[in-house]
Amino acid sequence: MQALRTSSKEDRYSGCGMDIARDGVRYAARRYPEARWCVANVAQDILFADGSVDVALSIFAPRFSAVIHRIMARHGLLLIVVPGPAHLTALRDQAMADVRDTGHKVQQELDKLLPHFNLVDQSSLTYPMTLKQPDLQHLYLMTPIYWRSTREARESIKNTPTMDITTDFIILTLTPKIST
């Protein structure tokens, strides 16, 4: 968010974040107090004026392209972050979760977005990290992997002191299609 503020050509930056989870909004508000935060379900609608958003960022969240398109400025930028195929594979393997193939995720997202947006760029960001407890447990609890795990797998992760994991993100950069 600081990078967006710094790169703003005009001194009119304001940020607003939304999440359906109250805990997520509380955390974000503490981390980024300069932005406004609210609990909202973007599946319904987003209470912004048409064409009022210059940059929208969606990280691992459901997207509703018609709603986002409505609020985007003509030359706005939409950044979408989805998990790549190697995202948290070590955690998924140890959790013995019903691992879903995420290889189709990018195309699935593009199929939803391309009626309203043009794809400008697609890049990936992959890096390894070592997590210790309790950070490993915190990460595990906030992923869908946890909900697909058996009780035994949950105990196994809880009792794992450290884990080498890979984070793998695919970043899509899009611009709104201009209606004629």
Short mmCIF file of N, CA and C in Angstrom, two decimals:
data_model
loop_
_atom_site.label_atom_id
_atom_site.label_comp_id
_atom_site.label_asym_id
_atom_site.label_seq_id
_atom_site.Cartn_x
_atom_site.Cartn_y
_atom_site.Cartn_z
N MET A 1 0.82 -1.18 0.00
CA MET A 1 0.00 0.00 0.00
C MET A 1 0.87 1.25 0.00
N GLN A 2 1.98 1.17 0.71
CA GLN A 2 2.90 2.31 0.72
C GLN A 2 3.44 2.56 -0.69
N ALA A 3 3.74 1.49 -1.43
CA ALA A 3 4.24 1.65 -2.80
C ALA A 3 3.20 2.31 -3.69
N LEU A 4 1.94 1.98 -3.52
CA LEU A 4 0.88 2.62 -4.30
C LEU A 4 0.79 4.10 -3.97
N ARG A 5 0.87 4.43 -2.69
CA ARG A 5 0.81 5.83 -2.29
C ARG A 5 2.00 6.60 -2.86
N THR A 6 3.19 6.03 -2.77
CA THR A 6 4.40 6.68 -3.25
C THR A 6 4.35 6.90 -4.75
N SER A 7 3.80 5.94 -5.48
CA SER A 7 3.79 6.03 -6.94
C SER A 7 2.65 6.89 -7.48
N SER A 8 1.75 7.34 -6.62
CA SER A 8 0.63 8.16 -7.07
C SER A 8 1.14 9.48 -7.61
N LYS A 9 0.80 9.79 -8.86
CA LYS A 9 1.26 11.03 -9.48
C LYS A 9 0.59 12.24 -8.85
N GLU A 10 -0.61 12.07 -8.42
CA GLU A 10 -1.34 13.15 -7.77
C GLU A 10 -1.41 12.83 -6.29
N ASP A 11 -1.57 13.85 -5.50
CA ASP A 11 -1.64 13.63 -4.06
C ASP A 11 -3.10 13.37 -3.66
N ARG A 12 -3.69 12.35 -4.25
CA ARG A 12 -5.09 12.04 -3.96
C ARG A 12 -5.28 10.58 -3.60
N TYR A 13 -4.24 9.98 -3.11
CA TYR A 13 -4.32 8.56 -2.75
C TYR A 13 -5.23 8.37 -1.55
N SER A 14 -6.10 7.42 -1.65
CA SER A 14 -6.82 6.93 -0.48
C SER A 14 -7.04 5.44 -0.71
N GLY A 15 -6.92 4.69 0.33
CA GLY A 15 -7.07 3.24 0.21
C GLY A 15 -8.27 2.76 1.00
N CYS A 16 -8.87 1.73 0.49
CA CYS A 16 -9.98 1.09 1.18
C CYS A 16 -9.85 -0.40 0.97
N GLY A 17 -9.96 -1.15 2.03
CA GLY A 17 -9.88 -2.60 1.93
C GLY A 17 -11.15 -3.24 2.44
N MET A 18 -11.47 -4.38 1.85
CA MET A 18 -12.68 -5.11 2.24
C MET A 18 -12.36 -6.58 2.40
N ASP A 19 -13.02 -7.18 3.35
CA ASP A 19 -12.94 -8.63 3.54
C ASP A 19 -14.24 -9.06 4.18
N ILE A 20 -14.62 -10.27 3.92
CA ILE A 20 -15.84 -10.78 4.54
C ILE A 20 -15.59 -11.21 5.98
N ALA A 21 -14.31 -11.40 6.33
CA ALA A 21 -13.95 -11.87 7.68
C ALA A 21 -13.59 -10.69 8.58
N ARG A 22 -14.29 -10.57 9.69
CA ARG A 22 -14.02 -9.48 10.63
C ARG A 22 -12.58 -9.52 11.14
N ASP A 23 -12.08 -10.71 11.44
CA ASP A 23 -10.71 -10.81 11.95
C ASP A 23 -9.70 -10.31 10.92
N GLY A 24 -9.94 -10.62 9.66
CA GLY A 24 -9.06 -10.14 8.59
C GLY A 24 -9.06 -8.63 8.50
N VAL A 25 -10.22 -8.03 8.64
CA VAL A 25 -10.34 -6.57 8.59
C VAL A 25 -9.64 -5.94 9.79
N ARG A 26 -9.82 -6.51 10.97
CA ARG A 26 -9.14 -5.99 12.16
C ARG A 26 -7.62 -6.02 11.99
N TYR A 27 -7.10 -7.15 11.51
CA TYR A 27 -5.66 -7.28 11.31
C TYR A 27 -5.17 -6.25 10.30
N ALA A 28 -5.85 -6.15 9.17
CA ALA A 28 -5.44 -5.22 8.12
C ALA A 28 -5.49 -3.77 8.61
N ALA A 29 -6.51 -3.43 9.38
CA ALA A 29 -6.64 -2.06 9.89
C ALA A 29 -5.50 -1.71 10.83
N ARG A 30 -5.04 -2.67 11.61
CA ARG A 30 -3.88 -2.42 12.48
C ARG A 30 -2.60 -2.29 11.66
N ARG A 31 -2.49 -3.13 10.64
CA ARG A 31 -1.27 -3.14 9.83
C ARG A 31 -1.18 -1.93 8.90
N TYR A 32 -2.33 -1.50 8.36
CA TYR A 32 -2.37 -0.38 7.41
C TYR A 32 -3.39 0.66 7.88
N PRO A 33 -3.06 1.41 8.92
CA PRO A 33 -4.04 2.34 9.49
C PRO A 33 -4.39 3.51 8.58
N GLU A 34 -3.58 3.78 7.57
CA GLU A 34 -3.85 4.90 6.68
C GLU A 34 -5.00 4.61 5.71
N ALA A 35 -5.40 3.37 5.61
CA ALA A 35 -6.51 3.00 4.71
C ALA A 35 -7.79 2.83 5.53
N ARG A 36 -8.89 2.88 4.83
CA ARG A 36 -10.18 2.59 5.46
C ARG A 36 -10.49 1.12 5.22
N TRP A 37 -11.05 0.46 6.22
CA TRP A 37 -11.33 -0.97 6.12
C TRP A 37 -12.77 -1.24 6.50
N CYS A 38 -13.37 -2.19 5.84
CA CYS A 38 -14.74 -2.55 6.18
C CYS A 38 -15.00 -4.02 5.90
N VAL A 39 -15.93 -4.55 6.65
CA VAL A 39 -16.39 -5.92 6.42
C VAL A 39 -17.45 -5.83 5.33
N ALA A 40 -17.24 -6.56 4.25
CA ALA A 40 -18.18 -6.48 3.13
C ALA A 40 -18.16 -7.78 2.34
N ASN A 41 -19.27 -8.07 1.71
CA ASN A 41 -19.40 -9.21 0.83
C ASN A 41 -19.45 -8.67 -0.60
N VAL A 42 -18.32 -8.75 -1.29
CA VAL A 42 -18.26 -8.16 -2.64
C VAL A 42 -19.05 -8.96 -3.66
N ALA A 43 -19.61 -10.08 -3.26
CA ALA A 43 -20.47 -10.82 -4.18
C ALA A 43 -21.77 -10.05 -4.40
N GLN A 44 -22.16 -9.26 -3.41
CA GLN A 44 -23.39 -8.48 -3.52
C GLN A 44 -23.14 -7.25 -4.40
N ASP A 45 -22.27 -6.40 -3.97
CA ASP A 45 -21.86 -5.21 -4.71
C ASP A 45 -20.84 -4.49 -3.86
N ILE A 46 -20.17 -3.54 -4.45
CA ILE A 46 -19.20 -2.74 -3.74
C ILE A 46 -19.74 -1.32 -3.76
N LEU A 47 -19.82 -0.69 -2.61
CA LEU A 47 -20.43 0.63 -2.51
C LEU A 47 -19.44 1.73 -2.87
N PHE A 48 -19.02 1.72 -4.12
CA PHE A 48 -18.17 2.76 -4.67
C PHE A 48 -18.87 3.30 -5.91
N ALA A 49 -18.61 4.55 -6.21
CA ALA A 49 -19.19 5.15 -7.41
C ALA A 49 -18.61 4.50 -8.66
N ASP A 50 -19.39 4.48 -9.71
CA ASP A 50 -18.91 3.95 -10.99
C ASP A 50 -17.65 4.69 -11.41
N GLY A 51 -16.64 3.94 -11.87
CA GLY A 51 -15.40 4.53 -12.38
C GLY A 51 -14.55 5.25 -11.37
N SER A 52 -14.69 4.94 -10.09
CA SER A 52 -13.98 5.71 -9.05
C SER A 52 -12.69 5.07 -8.54
N VAL A 53 -12.37 3.86 -8.98
CA VAL A 53 -11.21 3.15 -8.44
C VAL A 53 -10.11 3.07 -9.49
N ASP A 54 -8.92 3.59 -9.14
CA ASP A 54 -7.78 3.56 -10.05
C ASP A 54 -7.04 2.24 -10.02
N VAL A 55 -6.88 1.68 -8.83
CA VAL A 55 -6.16 0.41 -8.67
C VAL A 55 -6.95 -0.48 -7.72
N ALA A 56 -7.21 -1.70 -8.15
CA ALA A 56 -7.87 -2.69 -7.30
C ALA A 56 -6.96 -3.90 -7.18
N LEU A 57 -6.86 -4.44 -6.00
CA LEU A 57 -6.00 -5.58 -5.71
C LEU A 57 -6.84 -6.67 -5.06
N SER A 58 -6.77 -7.86 -5.59
CA SER A 58 -7.50 -9.00 -5.03
C SER A 58 -6.52 -10.14 -4.81
N ILE A 59 -6.35 -10.53 -3.55
CA ILE A 59 -5.40 -11.58 -3.20
C ILE A 59 -6.17 -12.78 -2.67
N PHE A 60 -6.11 -13.89 -3.40
CA PHE A 60 -6.73 -15.15 -2.98
C PHE A 60 -8.20 -14.98 -2.61
N ALA A 61 -8.90 -14.11 -3.28
CA ALA A 61 -10.30 -13.85 -2.94
C ALA A 61 -11.18 -14.10 -4.15
N PRO A 62 -12.42 -14.44 -3.93
CA PRO A 62 -13.33 -14.56 -5.07
C PRO A 62 -13.49 -13.20 -5.74
N ARG A 63 -13.63 -13.22 -7.05
CA ARG A 63 -13.77 -11.98 -7.79
C ARG A 63 -15.06 -12.00 -8.60
N PHE A 64 -15.69 -10.87 -8.66
CA PHE A 64 -16.92 -10.73 -9.42
C PHE A 64 -16.67 -9.64 -10.44
N SER A 65 -16.28 -10.07 -11.65
CA SER A 65 -15.72 -9.14 -12.63
C SER A 65 -16.67 -8.02 -13.02
N ALA A 66 -17.96 -8.27 -13.10
CA ALA A 66 -18.89 -7.20 -13.47
C ALA A 66 -18.92 -6.11 -12.40
N VAL A 67 -18.88 -6.51 -11.14
CA VAL A 67 -18.88 -5.54 -10.03
C VAL A 67 -17.59 -4.74 -10.05
N ILE A 68 -16.46 -5.42 -10.19
CA ILE A 68 -15.17 -4.73 -10.20
C ILE A 68 -15.09 -3.81 -11.42
N HIS A 69 -15.53 -4.28 -12.56
CA HIS A 69 -15.49 -3.47 -13.78
C HIS A 69 -16.29 -2.18 -13.60
N ARG A 70 -17.43 -2.25 -12.95
CA ARG A 70 -18.27 -1.07 -12.75
C ARG A 70 -17.55 0.02 -11.98
N ILE A 71 -16.77 -0.34 -10.98
CA ILE A 71 -16.12 0.67 -10.13
C ILE A 71 -14.77 1.13 -10.66
N MET A 72 -14.21 0.43 -11.65
CA MET A 72 -12.86 0.76 -12.14
C MET A 72 -12.88 2.01 -13.01
N ALA A 73 -11.86 2.85 -12.83
CA ALA A 73 -11.66 4.01 -13.70
C ALA A 73 -11.31 3.50 -15.10
N ARG A 74 -11.55 4.33 -16.11
CA ARG A 74 -11.32 3.92 -17.51
C ARG A 74 -9.92 3.34 -17.72
N HIS A 75 -8.93 3.95 -17.12
CA HIS A 75 -7.55 3.49 -17.29
C HIS A 75 -7.03 2.87 -16.00
N GLY A 76 -7.93 2.26 -15.25
CA GLY A 76 -7.56 1.65 -13.99
C GLY A 76 -6.78 0.36 -14.17
N LEU A 77 -6.30 -0.14 -13.08
CA LEU A 77 -5.47 -1.34 -13.07
C LEU A 77 -6.03 -2.31 -12.04
N LEU A 78 -6.22 -3.55 -12.46
CA LEU A 78 -6.69 -4.61 -11.57
C LEU A 78 -5.57 -5.62 -11.42
N LEU A 79 -5.16 -5.86 -10.18
CA LEU A 79 -4.12 -6.84 -9.87
C LEU A 79 -4.77 -8.01 -9.14
N ILE A 80 -4.60 -9.20 -9.70
CA ILE A 80 -5.17 -10.41 -9.13
C ILE A 80 -4.02 -11.33 -8.74
N VAL A 81 -4.05 -11.85 -7.52
CA VAL A 81 -3.04 -12.80 -7.07
C VAL A 81 -3.74 -14.12 -6.76
N VAL A 82 -3.29 -15.18 -7.44
CA VAL A 82 -3.83 -16.52 -7.21
C VAL A 82 -2.69 -17.46 -6.85
N PRO A 83 -2.98 -18.55 -6.15
CA PRO A 83 -1.91 -19.49 -5.81
C PRO A 83 -1.39 -20.20 -7.06
N GLY A 84 -0.07 -20.33 -7.12
CA GLY A 84 0.55 -21.09 -8.20
C GLY A 84 0.55 -22.57 -7.87
N PRO A 85 0.96 -23.41 -8.82
CA PRO A 85 0.89 -24.87 -8.62
C PRO A 85 1.78 -25.39 -7.49
N ALA A 86 2.85 -24.67 -7.14
CA ALA A 86 3.74 -25.15 -6.08
C ALA A 86 3.44 -24.51 -4.72
N HIS A 87 2.36 -23.75 -4.63
CA HIS A 87 2.07 -23.01 -3.39
C HIS A 87 1.78 -23.97 -2.23
N LEU A 88 2.62 -23.88 -1.21
CA LEU A 88 2.47 -24.64 0.04
C LEU A 88 2.40 -26.15 -0.15
N THR A 89 3.12 -26.67 -1.14
CA THR A 89 3.04 -28.11 -1.41
C THR A 89 3.53 -28.95 -0.23
N ALA A 90 4.58 -28.52 0.45
CA ALA A 90 5.07 -29.30 1.60
C ALA A 90 4.02 -29.36 2.70
N LEU A 91 3.35 -28.26 2.93
CA LEU A 91 2.29 -28.24 3.94
C LEU A 91 1.13 -29.13 3.51
N ARG A 92 0.76 -29.05 2.24
CA ARG A 92 -0.33 -29.90 1.74
C ARG A 92 0.05 -31.38 1.85
N ASP A 93 1.30 -31.69 1.49
CA ASP A 93 1.74 -33.09 1.55
C ASP A 93 1.69 -33.63 2.98
N GLN A 94 2.22 -32.86 3.92
CA GLN A 94 2.23 -33.34 5.31
C GLN A 94 0.82 -33.37 5.90
N ALA A 95 -0.02 -32.46 5.47
CA ALA A 95 -1.38 -32.41 6.00
C ALA A 95 -2.24 -33.53 5.43
N MET A 96 -1.72 -34.20 4.41
CA MET A 96 -2.45 -35.30 3.77
C MET A 96 -3.86 -34.86 3.38
N ALA A 97 -3.96 -33.61 3.02
CA ALA A 97 -5.26 -33.05 2.66
C ALA A 97 -5.67 -33.52 1.28
N ASP A 98 -6.94 -33.41 1.02
CA ASP A 98 -7.47 -33.67 -0.31
C ASP A 98 -6.95 -32.54 -1.20
N VAL A 99 -5.79 -32.77 -1.78
CA VAL A 99 -5.10 -31.72 -2.52
C VAL A 99 -5.76 -31.53 -3.88
N ARG A 100 -6.18 -30.32 -4.10
CA ARG A 100 -6.80 -30.00 -5.38
C ARG A 100 -5.74 -29.50 -6.34
N ASP A 101 -5.88 -29.89 -7.59
CA ASP A 101 -4.97 -29.43 -8.63
C ASP A 101 -5.26 -27.96 -8.89
N THR A 102 -4.25 -27.11 -8.70
CA THR A 102 -4.44 -25.68 -8.92
C THR A 102 -3.90 -25.23 -10.27
N GLY A 103 -3.46 -26.17 -11.09
CA GLY A 103 -2.89 -25.83 -12.39
C GLY A 103 -3.86 -25.10 -13.31
N HIS A 104 -5.14 -25.33 -13.13
CA HIS A 104 -6.16 -24.71 -13.98
C HIS A 104 -6.65 -23.37 -13.41
N LYS A 105 -6.17 -22.99 -12.23
CA LYS A 105 -6.69 -21.81 -11.52
C LYS A 105 -6.56 -20.53 -12.34
N VAL A 106 -5.42 -20.34 -12.98
CA VAL A 106 -5.21 -19.10 -13.74
C VAL A 106 -6.20 -19.02 -14.89
N GLN A 107 -6.33 -20.09 -15.65
CA GLN A 107 -7.25 -20.06 -16.78
C GLN A 107 -8.69 -19.89 -16.30
N GLN A 108 -9.01 -20.51 -15.20
CA GLN A 108 -10.35 -20.38 -14.62
C GLN A 108 -10.64 -18.91 -14.26
N GLU A 109 -9.65 -18.25 -13.66
CA GLU A 109 -9.82 -16.84 -13.31
C GLU A 109 -9.93 -15.98 -14.56
N LEU A 110 -9.08 -16.26 -15.55
CA LEU A 110 -9.13 -15.47 -16.78
C LEU A 110 -10.46 -15.64 -17.50
N ASP A 111 -11.00 -16.84 -17.49
CA ASP A 111 -12.30 -17.06 -18.13
C ASP A 111 -13.38 -16.17 -17.51
N LYS A 112 -13.29 -15.94 -16.20
CA LYS A 112 -14.26 -15.08 -15.53
C LYS A 112 -14.00 -13.59 -15.80
N LEU A 113 -12.72 -13.23 -15.91
CA LEU A 113 -12.35 -11.82 -15.99
C LEU A 113 -12.35 -11.25 -17.41
N LEU A 114 -11.98 -12.06 -18.39
CA LEU A 114 -11.77 -11.53 -19.74
C LEU A 114 -13.01 -10.96 -20.43
N PRO A 115 -14.21 -11.30 -20.05
CA PRO A 115 -15.34 -10.58 -20.65
C PRO A 115 -15.34 -9.08 -20.31
N HIS A 116 -14.70 -8.71 -19.19
CA HIS A 116 -14.72 -7.32 -18.74
C HIS A 116 -13.34 -6.65 -18.72
N PHE A 117 -12.27 -7.45 -18.83
CA PHE A 117 -10.92 -6.91 -18.67
C PHE A 117 -9.99 -7.46 -19.74
N ASN A 118 -8.91 -6.69 -19.99
CA ASN A 118 -7.84 -7.13 -20.89
C ASN A 118 -6.65 -7.55 -20.03
N LEU A 119 -6.04 -8.68 -20.35
CA LEU A 119 -4.85 -9.14 -19.65
C LEU A 119 -3.65 -8.37 -20.18
N VAL A 120 -2.95 -7.66 -19.30
CA VAL A 120 -1.78 -6.87 -19.68
C VAL A 120 -0.50 -7.63 -19.39
N ASP A 121 -0.49 -8.37 -18.27
CA ASP A 121 0.74 -9.06 -17.87
C ASP A 121 0.37 -10.22 -16.94
N GLN A 122 1.22 -11.24 -16.99
CA GLN A 122 1.11 -12.36 -16.07
C GLN A 122 2.51 -12.69 -15.61
N SER A 123 2.72 -12.69 -14.31
CA SER A 123 4.04 -13.00 -13.77
C SER A 123 3.88 -13.93 -12.58
N SER A 124 5.00 -14.48 -12.14
CA SER A 124 4.93 -15.35 -10.97
C SER A 124 5.99 -14.92 -9.96
N LEU A 125 5.71 -15.23 -8.73
CA LEU A 125 6.62 -14.94 -7.63
C LEU A 125 6.67 -16.20 -6.78
N THR A 126 7.83 -16.82 -6.73
CA THR A 126 8.00 -18.06 -5.99
C THR A 126 9.23 -17.92 -5.11
N TYR A 127 9.09 -18.28 -3.84
CA TYR A 127 10.26 -18.26 -2.98
C TYR A 127 10.07 -19.23 -1.81
N PRO A 128 11.20 -19.77 -1.35
CA PRO A 128 11.14 -20.69 -0.22
C PRO A 128 11.23 -19.93 1.10
N MET A 129 10.73 -20.54 2.14
CA MET A 129 10.90 -19.98 3.49
C MET A 129 10.81 -21.12 4.49
N THR A 130 11.40 -20.88 5.63
CA THR A 130 11.32 -21.84 6.73
C THR A 130 10.45 -21.22 7.81
N LEU A 131 9.41 -21.94 8.19
CA LEU A 131 8.52 -21.45 9.25
C LEU A 131 8.68 -22.31 10.49
N LYS A 132 8.72 -21.64 11.63
CA LYS A 132 8.75 -22.30 12.93
C LYS A 132 7.38 -22.14 13.57
N GLN A 133 7.14 -22.95 14.58
CA GLN A 133 5.92 -22.78 15.37
C GLN A 133 6.07 -21.50 16.19
N PRO A 134 5.08 -20.70 16.42
CA PRO A 134 3.68 -20.92 16.08
C PRO A 134 3.29 -20.40 14.69
N ASP A 135 4.26 -19.78 13.97
CA ASP A 135 3.92 -19.23 12.65
C ASP A 135 3.42 -20.29 11.69
N LEU A 136 4.01 -21.48 11.76
CA LEU A 136 3.57 -22.57 10.89
C LEU A 136 2.10 -22.91 11.16
N GLN A 137 1.76 -23.01 12.42
CA GLN A 137 0.37 -23.33 12.80
C GLN A 137 -0.58 -22.21 12.36
N HIS A 138 -0.17 -20.97 12.53
CA HIS A 138 -1.02 -19.84 12.12
C HIS A 138 -1.28 -19.87 10.62
N LEU A 139 -0.24 -20.13 9.84
CA LEU A 139 -0.42 -20.24 8.39
C LEU A 139 -1.38 -21.38 8.05
N TYR A 140 -1.13 -22.51 8.65
CA TYR A 140 -1.96 -23.70 8.40
C TYR A 140 -3.44 -23.42 8.70
N LEU A 141 -3.70 -22.77 9.81
CA LEU A 141 -5.09 -22.51 10.22
C LEU A 141 -5.83 -21.55 9.28
N MET A 142 -5.09 -20.72 8.55
CA MET A 142 -5.78 -19.77 7.68
C MET A 142 -5.89 -20.24 6.23
N THR A 143 -5.56 -21.50 5.99
CA THR A 143 -5.66 -22.03 4.63
C THR A 143 -6.79 -23.04 4.52
N PRO A 144 -7.28 -23.26 3.31
CA PRO A 144 -8.26 -24.33 3.10
C PRO A 144 -7.68 -25.72 3.37
N ILE A 145 -6.36 -25.82 3.37
CA ILE A 145 -5.70 -27.10 3.64
C ILE A 145 -6.15 -27.63 5.01
N TYR A 146 -6.21 -26.75 5.98
CA TYR A 146 -6.60 -27.15 7.34
C TYR A 146 -7.98 -27.82 7.33
N TRP A 147 -8.93 -27.24 6.62
CA TRP A 147 -10.30 -27.75 6.64
C TRP A 147 -10.44 -29.06 5.90
N ARG A 148 -9.47 -29.39 5.06
CA ARG A 148 -9.52 -30.67 4.34
C ARG A 148 -8.66 -31.75 5.01
N SER A 149 -8.03 -31.40 6.11
CA SER A 149 -7.11 -32.32 6.79
C SER A 149 -7.83 -33.22 7.77
N THR A 150 -7.22 -34.38 8.00
CA THR A 150 -7.73 -35.29 9.03
C THR A 150 -7.27 -34.79 10.40
N ARG A 151 -7.87 -35.33 11.43
CA ARG A 151 -7.47 -34.98 12.80
C ARG A 151 -6.00 -35.35 13.02
N GLU A 152 -5.58 -36.50 12.49
CA GLU A 152 -4.19 -36.94 12.65
C GLU A 152 -3.24 -35.96 11.96
N ALA A 153 -3.61 -35.50 10.79
CA ALA A 153 -2.77 -34.55 10.06
C ALA A 153 -2.67 -33.23 10.81
N ARG A 154 -3.77 -32.80 11.40
CA ARG A 154 -3.76 -31.55 12.17
C ARG A 154 -2.79 -31.65 13.35
N GLU A 155 -2.80 -32.79 14.02
CA GLU A 155 -1.88 -33.01 15.13
C GLU A 155 -0.43 -33.06 14.64
N SER A 156 -0.22 -33.69 13.49
CA SER A 156 1.12 -33.78 12.92
C SER A 156 1.70 -32.40 12.64
N ILE A 157 0.91 -31.53 12.03
CA ILE A 157 1.39 -30.16 11.74
C ILE A 157 1.63 -29.41 13.05
N LYS A 158 0.73 -29.55 13.99
CA LYS A 158 0.86 -28.86 15.28
C LYS A 158 2.15 -29.26 15.99
N ASN A 159 2.58 -30.51 15.80
CA ASN A 159 3.78 -31.02 16.47
C ASN A 159 5.04 -30.94 15.61
N THR A 160 4.95 -30.31 14.47
CA THR A 160 6.12 -30.13 13.60
C THR A 160 6.81 -28.83 14.00
N PRO A 161 8.07 -28.90 14.47
CA PRO A 161 8.72 -27.68 14.97
C PRO A 161 9.04 -26.66 13.86
N THR A 162 9.50 -27.14 12.70
CA THR A 162 9.81 -26.25 11.58
C THR A 162 9.44 -26.95 10.28
N MET A 163 9.21 -26.14 9.25
CA MET A 163 8.91 -26.71 7.95
C MET A 163 9.44 -25.77 6.87
N ASP A 164 10.11 -26.37 5.88
CA ASP A 164 10.52 -25.62 4.69
C ASP A 164 9.36 -25.64 3.71
N ILE A 165 8.86 -24.48 3.38
CA ILE A 165 7.73 -24.41 2.46
C ILE A 165 8.06 -23.49 1.29
N THR A 166 7.30 -23.64 0.24
CA THR A 166 7.43 -22.79 -0.94
C THR A 166 6.14 -22.00 -1.09
N THR A 167 6.31 -20.70 -1.28
CA THR A 167 5.15 -19.88 -1.64
C THR A 167 5.23 -19.65 -3.13
N ASP A 168 4.12 -19.75 -3.79
CA ASP A 168 4.07 -19.64 -5.25
C ASP A 168 2.83 -18.84 -5.62
N PHE A 169 3.06 -17.65 -6.15
CA PHE A 169 1.96 -16.75 -6.50
C PHE A 169 1.99 -16.45 -7.99
N ILE A 170 0.83 -16.36 -8.59
CA ILE A 170 0.70 -15.89 -9.97
C ILE A 170 -0.03 -14.56 -9.90
N ILE A 171 0.56 -13.56 -10.53
CA ILE A 171 0.02 -12.20 -10.49
C ILE A 171 -0.47 -11.83 -11.88
N LEU A 172 -1.75 -11.52 -11.96
CA LEU A 172 -2.37 -11.11 -13.21
C LEU A 172 -2.60 -9.60 -13.16
N THR A 173 -2.19 -8.91 -14.20
CA THR A 173 -2.42 -7.47 -14.30
C THR A 173 -3.40 -7.24 -15.44
N LEU A 174 -4.49 -6.57 -15.14
CA LEU A 174 -5.55 -6.37 -16.13
C LEU A 174 -6.00 -4.92 -16.16
N THR A 175 -6.56 -4.53 -17.29
CA THR A 175 -7.18 -3.21 -17.43
C THR A 175 -8.62 -3.40 -17.88
N PRO A 176 -9.50 -2.49 -17.50
CA PRO A 176 -10.90 -2.67 -17.89
C PRO A 176 -11.10 -2.48 -19.39
N LYS A 177 -11.98 -3.29 -19.96
CA LYS A 177 -12.38 -3.07 -21.34
C LYS A 177 -13.27 -1.84 -21.35
N ILE A 178 -13.04 -0.99 -22.32
CA ILE A 178 -13.79 0.26 -22.42
C ILE A 178 -15.04 0.01 -23.26
N SER A 179 -16.18 0.32 -22.70
CA SER A 179 -17.44 0.17 -23.45
C SER A 179 -17.55 1.28 -24.47
N THR A 180 -18.03 0.93 -25.64
CA THR A 180 -18.18 1.96 -26.68
C THR A 180 -19.61 2.37 -26.85
#
